[in-house]
Amino acid sequence: MNLPHETPVLSLFVSHDEKQLASDLALAVVRLARQLRGHRQHSAVSLTQLSALSTLFSEGPMTPGALAARERVQPPSMTRVIGSLADVGLVDRMPHPSDGRQIIVSLSEAGKALVQNEKDAREAWLAAQLRNLRSAELTSLREAVDTMTELMKTCD
Amino acid sequence: MNLPHETPVLSLFVSHDEKQLASDLALAVVRLARQLRGHRQHSAVSLTQLSALSTLFSEGPMTPGALAARERVQPPSMTRVIGSLADVGLVDRMPHPSDGRQIIVSLSEAGKALVQNEKDAREAWLAAQLRNLRSAELTSLREAVDTMTELMKTCD
DNA sequence: TATTGTTATACTCTATAACTATA
DNA sequence: TATAGTTATAGAGTATAACAATA
């Protein structure tokens, strides 16, 4: 072995592991995301729409800019998503009380009902897949969901 | 409580947990996939392209139909991906030795080099995020990658 | 002048339906 | 007639640049 003596062997391996994990995780995530989108072709809302609705559900009404930041997309992308949700009556847009430039987006009653219904009964394909997993696998998935959520909070 | 007496309480809760986990996992996965795609804007290849290249790397040359099945996309989608990769010289297309309808797609030398280089050095953003995680979180992510990969193998 | 949201435009990813060539 | 791959077309999702209205 010809390692630079300033570099502990352990940290070298950890670093390599992290690169490998980053690569593996990225591929697994994009492939699973592809499947999940595909299995929702006949759902009322897409995963992009559901993601925005879920944020409004858990965090309450907010401006398009805040929702874009929270979902980590650019404002014009969120304008589109909000427009599509408003078109089908799942969100309402109201003027901001004190700033004429801003608007407030909130879930309609139908939007709230849809989010609760989705939480309770949708993702049928994935839930079916999960039914075949062992307890340890479910546990690691649950922990991974938390970790992935944290990763995105510290995103650049 | 008014549970049907055929249904064990435990399995009811597990079922609910699985639905909840399916919902949470789906949102986490699509959001992380969005980030990962965004952070590769200046990479040589997209994650869709890298996914196909990685499959060719690990499983060797195959027909477009086999690659589409392996990546779980429809054949016309794979035609496009292969076309884009051939345009930049990362894959080669050769006639099938015995069936004039089929072709064989394989990694070029540049394609092999790119996959190895990506594995070793890319996903920089994600690797940086992972560096801040604790060992237990890394472990659950590693296990989750395996589980997600398995999930897709048993896909409809 | 800076900020918020929208419009215009374009690119990637994916799908379905129709077509071509070969088996 | 069935199969493999491609072409044509469309729609979702996302981005950047330019614009309008308001602060």
PDB file of C-alpha atoms in Angstrom, chain A residues 49-137:
ATOM      1  CA  GLN A  49     -48.681  17.629  -7.650  1.00  0.00           C
ATOM      2  CA  LEU A  50     -49.090  15.380  -4.612  1.00  0.00           C
ATOM      3  CA  SER A  51     -45.758  16.554  -3.249  1.00  0.00           C
ATOM      4  CA  ALA A  52     -46.875  20.200  -3.378  1.00  0.00           C
ATOM      5  CA  LEU A  53     -50.275  19.339  -1.907  1.00  0.00           C
ATOM      6  CA  SER A  54     -48.626  17.412   0.929  1.00  0.00           C
ATOM      7  CA  THR A  55     -46.421  20.374   1.799  1.00  0.00           C
ATOM      8  CA  LEU A  56     -49.441  22.679   1.881  1.00  0.00           C
ATOM      9  CA  PHE A  57     -51.207  20.132   4.055  1.00  0.00           C
ATOM     10  CA  SER A  58     -48.433  19.820   6.611  1.00  0.00           C
ATOM     11  CA  GLU A  59     -47.231  23.425   6.606  1.00  0.00           C
ATOM     12  CA  GLY A  60     -50.369  25.386   5.824  1.00  0.00           C
ATOM     13  CA  PRO A  61     -51.062  28.149   3.261  1.00  0.00           C
ATOM     14  CA  MET A  62     -48.058  29.951   1.808  1.00  0.00           C
ATOM     15  CA  THR A  63     -46.944  32.035  -1.155  1.00  0.00           C
ATOM     16  CA  PRO A  64     -45.846  30.436  -4.456  1.00  0.00           C
ATOM     17  CA  GLY A  65     -42.303  31.546  -3.745  1.00  0.00           C
ATOM     18  CA  ALA A  66     -42.260  29.862  -0.355  1.00  0.00           C
ATOM     19  CA  LEU A  67     -43.741  26.692  -1.799  1.00  0.00           C
ATOM     20  CA  ALA A  68     -41.152  26.683  -4.582  1.00  0.00           C
ATOM     21  CA  ALA A  69     -38.382  27.051  -2.007  1.00  0.00           C
ATOM     22  CA  ARG A  70     -39.867  24.336   0.187  1.00  0.00           C
ATOM     23  CA  GLU A  71     -40.192  21.949  -2.759  1.00  0.00           C
ATOM     24  CA  ARG A  72     -36.824  23.069  -4.079  1.00  0.00           C
ATOM     25  CA  VAL A  73     -37.969  23.961  -7.566  1.00  0.00           C
ATOM     26  CA  GLN A  74     -37.708  27.279  -9.390  1.00  0.00           C
ATOM     27  CA  PRO A  75     -40.644  29.707  -9.133  1.00  0.00           C
ATOM     28  CA  PRO A  76     -41.850  29.263 -12.732  1.00  0.00           C
ATOM     29  CA  SER A  77     -42.041  25.499 -12.177  1.00  0.00           C
ATOM     30  CA  MET A  78     -44.205  26.038  -9.127  1.00  0.00           C
ATOM     31  CA  THR A  79     -46.425  28.503 -11.004  1.00  0.00           C
ATOM     32  CA  ARG A  80     -47.237  25.650 -13.369  1.00  0.00           C
ATOM     33  CA  VAL A  81     -47.927  23.139 -10.632  1.00  0.00           C
ATOM     34  CA  ILE A  82     -50.144  25.573  -8.734  1.00  0.00           C
ATOM     35  CA  GLY A  83     -51.980  26.451 -11.942  1.00  0.00           C
ATOM     36  CA  SER A  84     -52.712  22.809 -12.696  1.00  0.00           C
ATOM     37  CA  LEU A  85     -53.936  22.229  -9.139  1.00  0.00           C
ATOM     38  CA  ALA A  86     -56.115  25.338  -9.202  1.00  0.00           C
ATOM     39  CA  ASP A  87     -57.596  24.232 -12.542  1.00  0.00           C
ATOM     40  CA  VAL A  88     -58.973  21.099 -10.905  1.00  0.00           C
ATOM     41  CA  GLY A  89     -60.033  22.871  -7.728  1.00  0.00           C
ATOM     42  CA  LEU A  90     -57.508  21.347  -5.328  1.00  0.00           C
ATOM     43  CA  VAL A  91     -55.968  24.676  -4.260  1.00  0.00           C
ATOM     44  CA  ASP A  92     -57.241  28.234  -3.916  1.00  0.00           C
ATOM     45  CA  ARG A  93     -55.309  31.422  -4.613  1.00  0.00           C
ATOM     46  CA  MET A  94     -56.077  34.503  -2.530  1.00  0.00           C
ATOM     47  CA  PRO A  95     -54.495  37.962  -2.532  1.00  0.00           C
ATOM     48  CA  HIS A  96     -51.888  38.633   0.124  1.00  0.00           C
ATOM     49  CA  PRO A  97     -53.378  40.863   2.833  1.00  0.00           C
ATOM     50  CA  SER A  98     -50.627  43.481   2.837  1.00  0.00           C
ATOM     51  CA  ASP A  99     -48.383  42.943  -0.211  1.00  0.00           C
ATOM     52  CA  GLY A 100     -50.034  43.301  -3.595  1.00  0.00           C
ATOM     53  CA  ARG A 101     -47.247  41.385  -5.363  1.00  0.00           C
ATOM     54  CA  GLN A 102     -47.754  38.204  -3.423  1.00  0.00           C
ATOM     55  CA  ILE A 103     -50.575  35.695  -3.300  1.00  0.00           C
ATOM     56  CA  ILE A 104     -51.471  33.014  -0.799  1.00  0.00           C
ATOM     57  CA  VAL A 105     -51.988  29.448  -1.951  1.00  0.00           C
ATOM     58  CA  SER A 106     -54.053  27.140   0.233  1.00  0.00           C
ATOM     59  CA  LEU A 107     -55.630  23.710  -0.016  1.00  0.00           C
ATOM     60  CA  SER A 108     -59.315  23.653  -0.906  1.00  0.00           C
ATOM     61  CA  GLU A 109     -61.589  21.250   0.954  1.00  0.00           C
ATOM     62  CA  ALA A 110     -61.215  18.878  -1.993  1.00  0.00           C
ATOM     63  CA  GLY A 111     -57.454  19.249  -1.752  1.00  0.00           C
ATOM     64  CA  LYS A 112     -57.425  18.412   1.947  1.00  0.00           C
ATOM     65  CA  ALA A 113     -59.660  15.421   1.363  1.00  0.00           C
ATOM     66  CA  LEU A 114     -57.424  14.189  -1.450  1.00  0.00           C
ATOM     67  CA  VAL A 115     -54.247  14.398   0.620  1.00  0.00           C
ATOM     68  CA  GLN A 116     -55.830  12.519   3.499  1.00  0.00           C
ATOM     69  CA  ASN A 117     -57.234   9.927   1.160  1.00  0.00           C
ATOM     70  CA  GLU A 118     -53.897   9.484  -0.591  1.00  0.00           C
ATOM     71  CA  LYS A 119     -52.107   9.110   2.713  1.00  0.00           C
ATOM     72  CA  ASP A 120     -54.528   6.503   3.799  1.00  0.00           C
ATOM     73  CA  ALA A 121     -55.158   4.474   0.696  1.00  0.00           C
ATOM     74  CA  ARG A 122     -52.911   5.237  -2.292  1.00  0.00           C
ATOM     75  CA  GLU A 123     -49.447   4.227  -3.398  1.00  0.00           C
ATOM     76  CA  ALA A 124     -51.148   0.879  -3.881  1.00  0.00           C
ATOM     77  CA  TRP A 125     -48.416  -0.596  -6.018  1.00  0.00           C
ATOM     78  CA  LEU A 126     -45.646   0.294  -3.610  1.00  0.00           C
ATOM     79  CA  ALA A 127     -47.655  -0.776  -0.555  1.00  0.00           C
ATOM     80  CA  ALA A 128     -48.173  -4.136  -2.245  1.00  0.00           C
ATOM     81  CA  GLN A 129     -44.442  -4.477  -2.820  1.00  0.00           C
ATOM     82  CA  LEU A 130     -43.728  -3.554   0.789  1.00  0.00           C
ATOM     83  CA  ARG A 131     -46.073  -6.264   1.989  1.00  0.00           C
ATOM     84  CA  ASN A 132     -43.521  -8.841   0.849  1.00  0.00           C
ATOM     85  CA  LEU A 133     -40.656  -7.359   2.833  1.00  0.00           C
ATOM     86  CA  ARG A 134     -39.300  -8.498   6.139  1.00  0.00           C
ATOM     87  CA  SER A 135     -39.403  -6.371   9.224  1.00  0.00           C
ATOM     88  CA  ALA A 136     -35.724  -5.439   9.079  1.00  0.00           C
ATOM     89  CA  GLU A 137     -36.115  -4.194   5.524  1.00  0.00           C
TER      90      GLU A 137
END
